[in-house]
Amino acid sequence: MGKKKKGSNKRSTNGVDENAQSAAPPAQEPPALEGAKNGGGGSEDLSQPSVIGIFIAAAAAIFGLWVSFRVTMRHLDLKYGEALEDALCNVSETISCDNVLNSDYATVAGMPVSLPQLANFVLILVWVLLSLVGSRRLKQAASSYIFGMGLLSVAVSAFMFYISKSQIGSFCPYCMMLYGANTAVFIGGLWASGWAPGRALKRLSTSLAFVPLLLGSAALWGGTLAVSQAMYDQTKDRYIAETLERQAKDQEARKAELEAKGMKFPTVTDTDPWTGAENPKITVVEFADFECGYCKRLSYELKRVKEEYGDSVRFVFKNYPMNTVCNPHVRNNRHRYACGAAVAAECAHKQGRFWDYHDVLFKNNHRLRPDDLEHYAEEIGLDMAAFDACQKDPATMDLIREDMDDAKRLEVSGTPRTYIEGEELRGAQPAEILAAKLSKALGEATARVQRDRDALIQAREAAKTAPTTVAIKVGTQSFTIDAFEAAIEDGKATTAADREPAQHINWFRAKEACEAAGKRLCTQAEWMSACMDAEPVDDDSDGKLDDDYIEGREYPYGESYISGQCWVHGDLDNKNHNVVKSGYFAQCKTPSGVYDLTGNVAEWVGDSPQNAVLMGGGYSFQDKAKCFKTQDTYGPGWANRYTGFRCCQ
Amino acid sequence: MKKYTAASAFLALALAAGLPTGSPLAQAGDAASVTAGAKMEDFTLPRLSDGKDVTFSSYKGKVVLLSFWASWCGPCRRELPAYNKTYEKYKDKGLEIVAISVDRDAAQAQGFIDGLDGGVDYTLLLDAQSMVMGRFDIVSMPTSFLIGKDGRVIHREVGFSDEKLVEVEAKILKALEAK
């Protein structure tokens, strides 16, 4: 005991070494390390590690293990669970582990970075044990591994600190604790080596040649990592299942609440940026703020989902900057640059580069000052003159205001908020949750499409045998109207399903064809009565029936517009479209059985050239093809691909 | 311009009274889409200013820019004066511009012309019943057709912009140079 060994330095004779000796097992003749034997100088390092240093490392590892576990659980909770507030975790915008854990740097290859850290601490604890109870050689090697791991961990901690500062803009208290634990391990390792870094390094290099320990340590580290990853995945699956169940319950209540208030889900307009399916089965709408950390997280999660579902789902972005400068519906200015970022993103959208700019903004969402926004715009190659002009244009803010008002209507109070087929989701939902929702919605959408398709096929078949004329008696109106838009055969108007209606027809030709068939053109009042199931009234006595109160239905099939019900595509100049056969859009019919009154071809009515007008709108119209839609700007000679007729008698 | 108002008013009254301005059925025909290469059919329409009939075949052998416009059409307010400059540039080389108003009310069409700075020097016709317009499968205003010396349509232009005019003028020049 206390006997000075060959090769030990001065420090090893001080009290530290004394303590180490006191805690170490009785001295035996140490088997010389291979490296020491062969190393330069031929001197052997046979000193025992300091017990104090080893205990410091042990304490640090136990603490680090606990922190790693907490960070991992917080990461799970944030991504897949309820993410309840954690006071220790989120102190401010700068001191927030949620911001850090929501960043790109929180995971490596899908694994939270806290898991390798956790495996490190398990390994350190094993090394601690070996340093205390192993053979002399094992003690030396294990303590030098502790030092080596401490050194490596401090380097990694320094790098992560730099990343937090420069890339994330936030510091995570738990991560700081881990940095502290790593530093303590390093100090412990250094202490154990007798405060001699040079000797510690030399001992480490020698110890690395201790193959059984090296391989055993590697196996233990890998095994710990694999087991913790498996446990993480298991817990993740449990969290996802629980979250889906909880959300399903919440959704029912929320849906009922919104419906009770008469609220509909987000209004998607042509000006909204979108990506994904051209002809979507379902649409996902996201309200986000570029400066919001959770929105950033969601953007990454959505990106993963878009890759899988982009063929059948459309993803729409709407701005909801959380700053009173531009958003009257919020109460704080926590996100100082959010308004400017929203405007800039709209301007990138104007140049067709929204999603590129969106990605850059979220990537750098801790740096969104005006000059940063300019820099990012330049970086993705925007036309800077147009970009600057657009930012100054008040119309840009009007677009954002539309989004914010829509959000207000839906009682959105924070971001991000995501809507999937009428379901409202809060926070940065993980890709797994989003994918589960989309799969379910798509399944339902596919089933619905199939049901609709079956119903349409049945309706088309029914149209083929439906009566070709329909008797109408509404108010003072009593007449018979053709059930289908007219075709012309041998100069005579005919009415039948499954036949293309005549196009390029002017009023004169329509009148002649009806008369040749022993019929006449409908009057405007008759036509509107058939469509609305109510007699139109000229309330203001100006001789027009299209500018008064609406007496009946707006559309032949009901009160409100239903996309796809009638043949309307809303593109005036689209030459790829043409009329469809009568009755093909079989659900475009009145309850009394009159088909295609709106859309397909607009129909001439009127008993003289002076009151000749076109009714219902042609297939170039969209929701404006209504029962009272009247075109009277041109004279009765007007004819084009959109003009046709039907007869009355 | 004021001296033409009486004639325009007469024409409007005639239309309002349902007086025929020709044989509608004979003029209607099957209005297939008129695109490049189509042979122009002849037509007769009254001049907006005085109601006197103008027959399109009177421009035989000339390059004609035929434009349909309306008083309620926003882009037409820029197109008509711009065409006047085009006309000034190329009239000596043989270009004729015929701009047909499809307003149902002649007075409105004339009022629109009267409100234009600098007036219009080329031919203005009125197609109050859209009978001629109905032959061209026109879906929006303004729509113009460039017709070559052989009486065939060279180009169809929907809408108006300065960029489009540059292209049209290049085509005019080419048509004027063609034999």
Coordinates of C-alpha atoms in Angstrom, one line a residue, chain A residues 35-590:
Chain A
G35 CA 1.7 -0.7 -25.3
A36 CA 3.6 0.2 -22.2
K37 CA 5.9 -2.6 -22.8
N38 CA 6.6 -1.7 -26.3
G39 CA 6.2 2.1 -26.0
G40 CA 8.9 4.6 -26.2
G41 CA 11.4 4.9 -23.4
G42 CA 10.5 1.5 -22.1
S43 CA 9.0 2.9 -18.9
E44 CA 5.7 1.3 -17.6
D45 CA 2.8 3.4 -16.3
L46 CA 1.5 1.3 -13.5
S47 CA -0.2 4.0 -11.3
Q48 CA -3.7 3.3 -10.1
P49 CA -6.6 5.7 -11.1
S50 CA -7.7 8.2 -8.5
V51 CA -10.9 7.0 -6.8
I52 CA -12.1 10.6 -6.4
G53 CA -11.9 11.1 -10.1
I54 CA -13.7 7.9 -10.8
F55 CA -16.4 8.8 -8.4
I56 CA -16.8 12.2 -10.0
A57 CA -17.2 10.5 -13.4
A58 CA -19.7 8.1 -11.8
A59 CA -21.8 10.8 -10.4
A60 CA -21.6 12.7 -13.7
A61 CA -22.6 9.6 -15.6
I62 CA -25.6 8.9 -13.3
F63 CA -26.7 12.5 -13.6
G64 CA -26.1 12.4 -17.4
L65 CA -28.1 9.2 -17.7
W66 CA -31.1 10.8 -16.0
V67 CA -30.8 13.9 -18.1
S68 CA -30.5 11.9 -21.3
F69 CA -33.6 9.9 -20.3
R70 CA -35.5 13.2 -19.6
V71 CA -34.4 14.7 -23.0
T72 CA -35.4 11.6 -24.8
M73 CA -38.8 11.5 -23.1
R74 CA -39.3 15.2 -23.9
H75 CA -38.4 14.6 -27.5
L76 CA -41.0 11.8 -27.6
D77 CA -43.5 13.9 -25.9
L78 CA -42.9 16.8 -28.2
K79 CA -43.1 14.8 -31.3
Y80 CA -45.7 12.2 -30.5
G81 CA -47.4 13.0 -27.2
E82 CA -49.2 15.8 -25.5
A83 CA -46.1 18.0 -25.0
L84 CA -47.4 19.4 -21.8
E85 CA -45.5 22.5 -20.5
D86 CA -42.2 21.8 -18.8
A87 CA -41.0 24.7 -16.8
L88 CA -37.5 23.4 -16.6
C89 CA -37.4 23.0 -20.3
N90 CA -38.8 26.3 -21.6
V91 CA -37.7 29.4 -19.8
S92 CA -37.8 31.8 -22.7
E93 CA -37.5 31.9 -26.5
T94 CA -33.7 31.7 -26.2
I95 CA -33.7 29.2 -23.3
S96 CA -35.9 26.5 -24.7
C97 CA -35.3 22.8 -25.1
D98 CA -38.4 22.6 -27.2
N99 CA -36.9 24.9 -29.8
V100 CA -33.8 22.8 -29.9
L101 CA -35.6 19.5 -29.8
N102 CA -37.8 20.7 -32.6
S103 CA -34.8 21.5 -34.8
D104 CA -33.1 19.5 -37.4
Y105 CA -30.2 18.9 -35.1
A106 CA -32.1 17.0 -32.5
T107 CA -32.0 13.7 -34.5
V108 CA -29.5 11.8 -36.4
A109 CA -30.8 9.3 -39.0
G110 CA -34.2 9.4 -37.3
M111 CA -32.7 8.7 -33.8
P112 CA -32.7 11.4 -31.1
V113 CA -29.2 12.5 -30.4
S114 CA -29.8 11.9 -26.7
L115 CA -29.8 8.1 -27.3
P116 CA -26.1 7.8 -28.2
Q117 CA -25.4 10.1 -25.2
L118 CA -27.4 7.8 -23.0
A119 CA -25.4 4.8 -24.3
N120 CA -22.2 6.8 -23.5
F121 CA -23.2 7.2 -19.8
V122 CA -24.1 3.6 -19.5
L123 CA -20.7 2.7 -20.8
I124 CA -19.0 5.2 -18.5
L125 CA -20.8 3.6 -15.5
V126 CA -19.5 0.2 -16.6
W127 CA -16.0 1.6 -16.9
V128 CA -16.4 3.1 -13.5
L129 CA -17.2 -0.3 -12.1
L130 CA -14.2 -1.8 -13.8
S131 CA -11.9 1.0 -12.6
L132 CA -12.9 0.1 -9.1
V133 CA -13.0 -3.6 -9.0
G134 CA -11.1 -4.8 -12.1
S135 CA -7.6 -6.1 -12.4
R136 CA -4.9 -3.5 -12.3
R137 CA -4.6 -3.5 -16.0
L138 CA -8.4 -3.3 -16.4
K139 CA -8.6 -0.4 -13.9
Q140 CA -6.0 1.6 -15.8
A141 CA -7.6 0.9 -19.2
A142 CA -11.2 1.6 -18.0
S143 CA -10.2 4.8 -16.3
S144 CA -8.4 6.0 -19.4
Y145 CA -11.5 5.2 -21.4
I146 CA -13.5 7.4 -19.1
F147 CA -11.0 10.1 -19.7
G148 CA -11.2 9.5 -23.5
M149 CA -15.0 9.5 -23.5
G150 CA -15.0 12.7 -21.4
L151 CA -12.6 14.3 -23.9
L152 CA -14.7 13.3 -26.9
S153 CA -18.0 14.3 -25.2
V154 CA -16.7 17.7 -24.3
A155 CA -15.7 18.2 -27.9
V156 CA -19.1 17.1 -29.1
S157 CA -20.8 19.3 -26.4
A158 CA -18.8 22.3 -27.6
F159 CA -19.9 21.6 -31.2
M160 CA -23.5 21.3 -30.1
F161 CA -23.3 24.5 -28.1
Y162 CA -22.0 26.2 -31.2
I163 CA -24.9 24.7 -33.3
S164 CA -27.4 25.9 -30.7
K165 CA -26.1 29.4 -30.8
S166 CA -25.4 29.8 -34.5
Q167 CA -28.0 27.6 -36.2
I168 CA -30.9 27.1 -33.8
G169 CA -30.8 30.4 -31.8
S170 CA -31.9 28.7 -28.7
F171 CA -30.2 26.8 -25.8
C172 CA -31.8 23.8 -24.3
P173 CA -31.5 23.6 -20.4
Y174 CA -31.4 19.8 -20.5
C175 CA -28.7 19.9 -23.2
M176 CA -26.7 22.3 -21.0
M177 CA -26.9 19.8 -18.2
L178 CA -25.6 17.2 -20.5
Y179 CA -22.7 19.4 -21.5
G180 CA -22.1 19.8 -17.8
A181 CA -22.2 16.1 -17.2
N182 CA -19.8 15.5 -20.1
T183 CA -17.4 18.1 -18.7
A184 CA -17.6 16.5 -15.3
V185 CA -16.8 13.1 -16.8
F186 CA -13.8 14.6 -18.5
I187 CA -12.7 16.2 -15.2
G188 CA -13.2 12.9 -13.4
G189 CA -11.2 11.1 -16.1
L190 CA -8.4 13.7 -15.8
W191 CA -8.5 13.5 -12.0
A192 CA -8.3 9.7 -12.2
S193 CA -5.2 10.0 -14.3
G194 CA -3.6 12.3 -11.7
W195 CA -4.2 15.6 -13.5
A196 CA -1.7 14.7 -16.1
P197 CA -3.3 15.1 -19.6
G198 CA -0.2 14.0 -21.4
R199 CA 0.0 10.8 -19.4
A200 CA -3.8 10.3 -19.7
L201 CA -3.6 10.5 -23.4
K202 CA -0.7 8.2 -23.6
R203 CA -2.4 5.8 -21.3
L204 CA -5.5 6.0 -23.5
S205 CA -3.6 5.2 -26.6
T206 CA -2.1 2.2 -24.8
S207 CA -5.5 1.1 -23.5
L208 CA -7.0 1.2 -26.9
A209 CA -4.8 -1.8 -27.7
F210 CA -6.6 -3.7 -24.9
V211 CA -8.7 -5.5 -27.4
P212 CA -11.2 -7.4 -25.1
L213 CA -12.1 -4.2 -23.3
L214 CA -12.3 -2.2 -26.5
L215 CA -14.5 -4.7 -28.2
G216 CA -16.6 -5.3 -25.1
S217 CA -17.1 -1.6 -24.8
A218 CA -18.1 -1.2 -28.4
A219 CA -20.5 -4.1 -28.1
L220 CA -22.0 -2.7 -24.9
W221 CA -22.4 0.7 -26.5
G222 CA -24.0 -0.7 -29.6
G223 CA -26.2 -3.0 -27.6
T224 CA -27.4 -0.2 -25.3
L225 CA -28.1 2.0 -28.3
A226 CA -30.1 -0.8 -30.0
V227 CA -32.1 -1.5 -26.9
S228 CA -32.8 2.1 -26.1
Q229 CA -33.8 2.7 -29.8
A230 CA -36.2 -0.3 -29.6
M231 CA -37.6 1.1 -26.4
Y232 CA -37.9 4.5 -27.9
D233 CA -39.8 3.1 -31.0
Q234 CA -42.1 1.1 -28.7
T235 CA -42.9 4.1 -26.6
K236 CA -43.3 6.2 -29.8
D237 CA -45.9 3.7 -31.2
R238 CA -47.7 3.8 -27.9
Y239 CA -47.7 7.6 -27.9
I240 CA -48.9 7.8 -31.5
A241 CA -51.8 5.4 -30.7
E242 CA -52.7 7.4 -27.6
T243 CA -52.5 10.7 -29.5
L244 CA -54.6 9.4 -32.3
E245 CA -57.2 8.2 -29.8
R246 CA -57.1 11.4 -27.9
Q247 CA -57.3 13.5 -31.0
A248 CA -60.3 11.5 -32.3
K249 CA -62.2 12.3 -29.2
D250 CA -61.1 15.9 -29.2
Q251 CA -62.0 16.2 -32.9
E252 CA -65.6 15.0 -32.4
A253 CA -66.1 17.7 -29.8
R254 CA -64.3 20.3 -31.9
K255 CA -66.2 19.4 -35.0
A256 CA -69.5 19.6 -33.2
E257 CA -68.5 23.0 -31.7
L258 CA -67.5 24.4 -35.1
E259 CA -70.6 23.1 -36.8
A260 CA -72.8 24.5 -34.0
K261 CA -71.2 27.9 -34.7
G262 CA -71.9 27.5 -38.4
M263 CA -68.2 27.5 -39.2
K264 CA -66.7 25.8 -42.2
F265 CA -63.2 24.7 -42.6
P266 CA -60.5 26.8 -44.2
T267 CA -61.3 28.7 -47.4
V268 CA -58.8 27.7 -50.0
T269 CA -58.4 30.2 -52.8
D270 CA -56.6 30.2 -56.1
T271 CA -54.0 32.6 -54.6
D272 CA -53.0 30.2 -51.8
P273 CA -49.6 28.5 -52.3
W274 CA -50.0 24.8 -52.6
T275 CA -48.0 21.7 -53.5
G276 CA -48.9 18.1 -54.1
A277 CA -51.7 16.7 -56.2
E278 CA -53.1 18.6 -59.1
N279 CA -56.4 16.8 -58.7
P280 CA -56.4 16.0 -55.0
K281 CA -58.6 13.6 -53.2
I282 CA -58.2 15.5 -50.1
T283 CA -56.6 18.9 -49.1
V284 CA -54.5 19.7 -46.1
V285 CA -54.5 23.3 -45.0
E286 CA -51.7 24.6 -42.7
F287 CA -51.8 28.0 -40.9
A288 CA -48.2 28.9 -40.0
D289 CA -45.8 31.6 -38.9
F290 CA -42.3 31.5 -40.3
E291 CA -40.8 32.5 -37.0
C292 CA -42.5 29.8 -35.0
G293 CA -40.4 26.9 -34.0
Y294 CA -43.3 24.4 -34.0
C295 CA -44.2 25.6 -37.5
K296 CA -40.7 24.9 -38.5
R297 CA -40.9 21.4 -37.0
L298 CA -44.3 20.9 -38.7
S299 CA -42.8 21.9 -42.1
Y300 CA -40.3 19.1 -41.8
E301 CA -42.9 16.6 -40.8
L302 CA -45.1 17.7 -43.6
K303 CA -42.3 17.4 -46.0
R304 CA -41.9 13.8 -45.1
V305 CA -45.6 13.2 -45.6
K306 CA -45.7 15.1 -48.9
E307 CA -43.2 12.6 -50.4
E308 CA -45.6 9.8 -49.7
Y309 CA -49.0 11.4 -50.2
G310 CA -48.2 14.1 -52.8
D311 CA -50.0 12.3 -55.6
S312 CA -53.3 12.3 -53.9
V313 CA -53.2 15.1 -51.4
R314 CA -52.8 18.8 -51.9
F315 CA -51.0 20.8 -49.2
V316 CA -52.0 24.4 -48.9
F317 CA -50.1 27.0 -46.9
K318 CA -51.8 30.0 -45.2
N319 CA -50.0 32.7 -43.3
Y320 CA -50.8 33.5 -39.7
P321 CA -47.9 35.7 -38.4
M322 CA -48.1 36.0 -34.7
N323 CA -47.4 39.8 -34.4
T324 CA -49.9 42.6 -33.8
V325 CA -48.1 44.8 -36.4
C326 CA -49.9 43.0 -39.1
N327 CA -52.2 40.6 -37.4
P328 CA -55.0 42.2 -35.4
H329 CA -56.2 38.9 -34.1
V330 CA -53.2 38.2 -31.9
R331 CA -52.1 39.8 -28.6
N332 CA -48.4 39.7 -28.5
N333 CA -45.4 40.5 -30.6
R334 CA -43.3 37.5 -29.7
H335 CA -42.4 36.9 -33.3
R336 CA -40.9 40.2 -34.3
Y337 CA -40.1 39.4 -37.9
A338 CA -43.1 37.2 -38.7
C339 CA -45.0 39.8 -40.6
G340 CA -42.1 40.7 -42.9
A341 CA -41.4 37.0 -43.5
A342 CA -45.0 36.4 -44.5
V343 CA -45.0 39.3 -46.9
A344 CA -41.7 38.2 -48.4
A345 CA -43.0 34.6 -48.8
E346 CA -46.1 35.9 -50.6
C347 CA -43.7 37.8 -52.9
A348 CA -41.7 34.7 -53.6
H349 CA -45.0 32.9 -54.3
K350 CA -45.8 35.6 -56.9
Q351 CA -42.6 34.5 -58.7
G352 CA -43.6 30.9 -58.4
R353 CA -40.9 30.1 -55.8
F354 CA -43.0 30.0 -52.6
W355 CA -41.9 26.5 -51.5
D356 CA -38.2 27.1 -52.1
Y357 CA -38.4 30.3 -50.1
H358 CA -40.6 28.6 -47.5
D359 CA -37.9 26.0 -46.9
V360 CA -35.1 28.6 -46.6
L361 CA -37.2 30.7 -44.2
F362 CA -37.9 27.8 -41.9
K363 CA -34.4 26.6 -42.1
N364 CA -33.2 30.0 -40.9
N365 CA -36.2 31.0 -38.9
H366 CA -34.0 32.4 -36.1
R367 CA -32.8 35.0 -38.6
L368 CA -35.7 36.7 -40.4
R369 CA -34.6 40.4 -40.3
P370 CA -35.4 42.4 -43.4
D371 CA -31.9 42.1 -44.8
D372 CA -32.0 38.3 -44.1
L373 CA -35.2 38.1 -46.1
E374 CA -33.5 40.0 -49.0
H375 CA -30.5 37.7 -48.8
Y376 CA -32.6 34.5 -48.9
A377 CA -34.5 35.9 -51.9
E378 CA -31.3 36.5 -53.7
E379 CA -30.0 33.1 -52.7
I380 CA -32.9 31.3 -54.4
G381 CA -32.6 33.6 -57.5
L382 CA -35.7 35.8 -57.3
D383 CA -36.1 38.8 -59.5
M384 CA -35.1 41.3 -56.8
A385 CA -36.7 44.4 -58.3
A386 CA -40.1 42.6 -58.5
F387 CA -39.5 41.1 -55.1
D388 CA -38.9 44.6 -53.5
A389 CA -41.9 46.1 -55.4
C390 CA -44.1 43.3 -54.3
Q391 CA -43.1 43.8 -50.6
K392 CA -44.2 47.4 -50.8
D393 CA -47.4 46.7 -52.6
P394 CA -50.4 46.9 -50.2
A395 CA -52.1 44.1 -52.2
T396 CA -49.6 41.6 -50.8
M397 CA -50.6 42.3 -47.2
D398 CA -54.3 42.1 -48.3
L399 CA -53.6 38.4 -49.3
I400 CA -52.1 37.7 -45.9
R401 CA -55.0 39.5 -44.2
E402 CA -57.4 37.2 -46.0
D403 CA -55.5 34.2 -44.5
M404 CA -55.5 35.8 -41.0
D405 CA -59.2 36.6 -41.2
D406 CA -60.0 33.1 -42.3
A407 CA -57.9 31.9 -39.3
K408 CA -59.8 34.2 -37.0
R409 CA -63.1 32.8 -38.3
L410 CA -61.9 29.4 -37.3
E411 CA -60.8 30.7 -33.9
V412 CA -57.2 30.0 -34.5
S413 CA -55.2 31.4 -31.6
G414 CA -51.8 30.0 -32.3
T415 CA -49.6 28.3 -34.8
P416 CA -49.2 25.9 -36.4
R417 CA -52.8 24.8 -37.0
T418 CA -53.4 22.1 -39.6
Y419 CA -56.7 21.0 -41.2
I420 CA -57.1 17.6 -42.7
E421 CA -60.5 16.8 -44.2
G422 CA -62.4 18.8 -41.6
E423 CA -60.1 17.7 -38.7
E424 CA -58.2 20.3 -36.8
L425 CA -54.8 19.5 -35.5
R426 CA -52.7 21.7 -33.2
G427 CA -49.0 21.9 -32.9
A428 CA -46.2 20.2 -34.8
Q429 CA -47.8 16.9 -35.5
P430 CA -45.2 14.2 -36.3
A431 CA -45.2 12.7 -39.8
E432 CA -46.5 9.4 -38.3
I433 CA -49.6 11.1 -36.9
L434 CA -50.2 13.1 -40.1
A435 CA -49.7 10.0 -42.2
A436 CA -52.2 8.0 -40.1
K437 CA -54.7 10.8 -40.5
L438 CA -54.1 11.0 -44.3
S439 CA -54.4 7.3 -44.7
K440 CA -57.7 7.3 -42.9
A441 CA -59.0 10.3 -44.8
L442 CA -57.8 8.9 -48.1
G443 CA -59.5 5.6 -47.4
E444 CA -62.6 7.4 -46.6
A445 CA -62.2 9.7 -49.6
T446 CA -61.6 6.7 -51.9
A447 CA -64.7 4.9 -50.5
R448 CA -66.6 8.1 -50.9
V449 CA -65.4 8.6 -54.5
Q450 CA -66.4 5.0 -55.3
R451 CA -69.8 5.5 -53.8
D452 CA -70.2 8.8 -55.7
R453 CA -69.0 7.1 -58.9
D454 CA -71.5 4.2 -58.5
A455 CA -74.3 6.7 -57.9
L456 CA -73.3 8.7 -60.9
I457 CA -73.2 5.7 -63.2
Q458 CA -76.6 4.7 -61.9
A459 CA -77.9 8.3 -62.5
R460 CA -76.4 8.3 -66.0
E461 CA -78.2 5.1 -66.8
A462 CA -81.4 6.5 -65.3
A463 CA -81.0 9.7 -67.5
K464 CA -81.0 7.6 -70.6
T465 CA -84.6 6.4 -69.9
A466 CA -85.8 9.6 -68.3
P467 CA -88.7 11.5 -69.8
T468 CA -87.5 13.8 -72.5
T469 CA -89.9 16.6 -71.6
V470 CA -91.0 17.8 -68.2
A471 CA -94.2 19.6 -67.3
I472 CA -93.6 22.6 -65.0
K473 CA -96.3 24.4 -63.1
V474 CA -94.9 27.1 -60.9
G475 CA -96.9 30.2 -59.9
T476 CA -98.5 31.6 -63.0
Q477 CA -96.1 29.6 -65.2
S478 CA -97.4 26.4 -66.8
F479 CA -95.4 24.9 -69.6
T480 CA -93.5 21.9 -70.8
I481 CA -89.7 22.1 -71.1
D482 CA -87.2 19.8 -72.8
A483 CA -85.4 17.7 -70.2
F484 CA -82.1 17.9 -72.1
E485 CA -80.2 20.5 -74.1
A486 CA -81.2 20.4 -77.7
A487 CA -79.3 18.8 -80.6
I488 CA -80.4 19.5 -84.1
E489 CA -81.3 16.8 -86.6
D490 CA -82.6 17.7 -90.1
G491 CA -83.0 21.2 -88.9
K492 CA -85.3 20.2 -86.0
A493 CA -84.5 20.4 -82.3
T494 CA -84.4 17.1 -80.5
T495 CA -84.0 16.4 -76.9
A496 CA -82.4 13.2 -75.5
A497 CA -79.8 12.0 -73.1
D498 CA -76.5 10.6 -74.2
R499 CA -76.2 13.0 -77.1
E500 CA -74.0 16.1 -77.6
P501 CA -76.0 19.3 -77.5
A502 CA -75.8 21.7 -80.4
Q503 CA -73.1 24.4 -80.1
H504 CA -72.4 27.6 -82.0
I505 CA -76.1 28.3 -82.1
N506 CA -77.4 31.9 -82.2
W507 CA -80.9 32.8 -81.1
F508 CA -82.3 32.8 -84.6
R509 CA -81.1 29.3 -85.3
A510 CA -82.3 28.1 -82.0
K511 CA -85.8 29.6 -82.6
E512 CA -86.0 28.1 -86.1
A513 CA -85.0 24.6 -84.8
C514 CA -87.5 24.7 -82.0
E515 CA -90.3 25.8 -84.4
A516 CA -89.3 23.1 -86.9
A517 CA -89.9 20.6 -84.1
G518 CA -93.3 22.1 -83.4
K519 CA -92.0 23.8 -80.2
R520 CA -90.8 27.3 -79.3
L521 CA -87.9 28.8 -77.4
C522 CA -88.6 29.1 -73.6
T523 CA -89.1 32.6 -72.2
Q524 CA -86.6 33.7 -69.6
A525 CA -89.3 33.4 -66.8
E526 CA -90.1 29.9 -67.9
W527 CA -86.5 28.8 -68.0
M528 CA -85.8 30.3 -64.6
S529 CA -88.9 28.8 -63.1
A530 CA -87.8 25.3 -64.2
C531 CA -84.4 25.8 -62.8
M532 CA -85.3 27.5 -59.5
D533 CA -88.6 25.7 -58.9
A534 CA -90.0 29.1 -58.2
E535 CA -91.4 31.9 -60.4
P536 CA -89.0 34.8 -60.8
V537 CA -90.3 38.2 -59.8
D538 CA -89.1 41.5 -61.3
D539 CA -88.9 43.2 -57.8
D540 CA -87.5 46.5 -59.1
S541 CA -89.7 46.5 -62.3
D542 CA -86.8 47.2 -64.5
G543 CA -87.8 44.5 -67.0
K544 CA -84.9 42.3 -65.9
L545 CA -85.2 39.1 -63.9
D546 CA -81.6 38.5 -63.1
D547 CA -81.1 41.4 -60.7
D548 CA -83.8 40.8 -58.2
Y549 CA -84.3 38.7 -55.0
I550 CA -83.8 35.1 -55.5
E551 CA -87.1 33.2 -55.2
G552 CA -85.9 29.6 -55.3
R553 CA -82.8 27.5 -55.7
E554 CA -79.6 29.1 -57.0
Y555 CA -78.5 25.9 -58.7
P556 CA -80.7 23.3 -60.4
Y557 CA -79.6 20.7 -57.8
G558 CA -79.7 22.8 -54.7
E559 CA -79.1 26.0 -52.8
S560 CA -75.3 26.0 -52.9
Y561 CA -72.6 25.3 -55.4
I562 CA -71.2 21.7 -55.5
S563 CA -68.1 21.2 -57.5
G564 CA -68.4 18.6 -60.2
Q565 CA -72.2 18.5 -60.1
C566 CA -72.6 20.2 -63.5
W567 CA -70.2 20.5 -66.3
V568 CA -68.3 23.7 -65.6
H569 CA -64.5 24.1 -65.5
G570 CA -64.1 27.8 -65.1
D571 CA -61.6 28.4 -67.8
L572 CA -62.8 30.6 -70.6
D573 CA -59.9 30.0 -73.0
N574 CA -59.4 26.3 -72.4
K575 CA -59.7 24.7 -75.8
N576 CA -59.0 21.2 -74.5
H577 CA -62.5 21.1 -73.1
N578 CA -65.7 20.7 -75.0
V579 CA -69.4 20.1 -74.3
V580 CA -70.4 16.8 -72.8
K581 CA -73.3 14.6 -73.8
S582 CA -76.6 15.5 -72.3
G583 CA -77.2 13.7 -69.0
Y584 CA -73.5 12.8 -68.6
F585 CA -73.4 15.0 -65.5
A586 CA -76.4 13.2 -64.3
Q587 CA -76.6 14.9 -60.9
C588 CA -76.9 18.2 -62.6
K589 CA -80.7 18.1 -62.7
T590 CA -83.7 19.6 -61.0

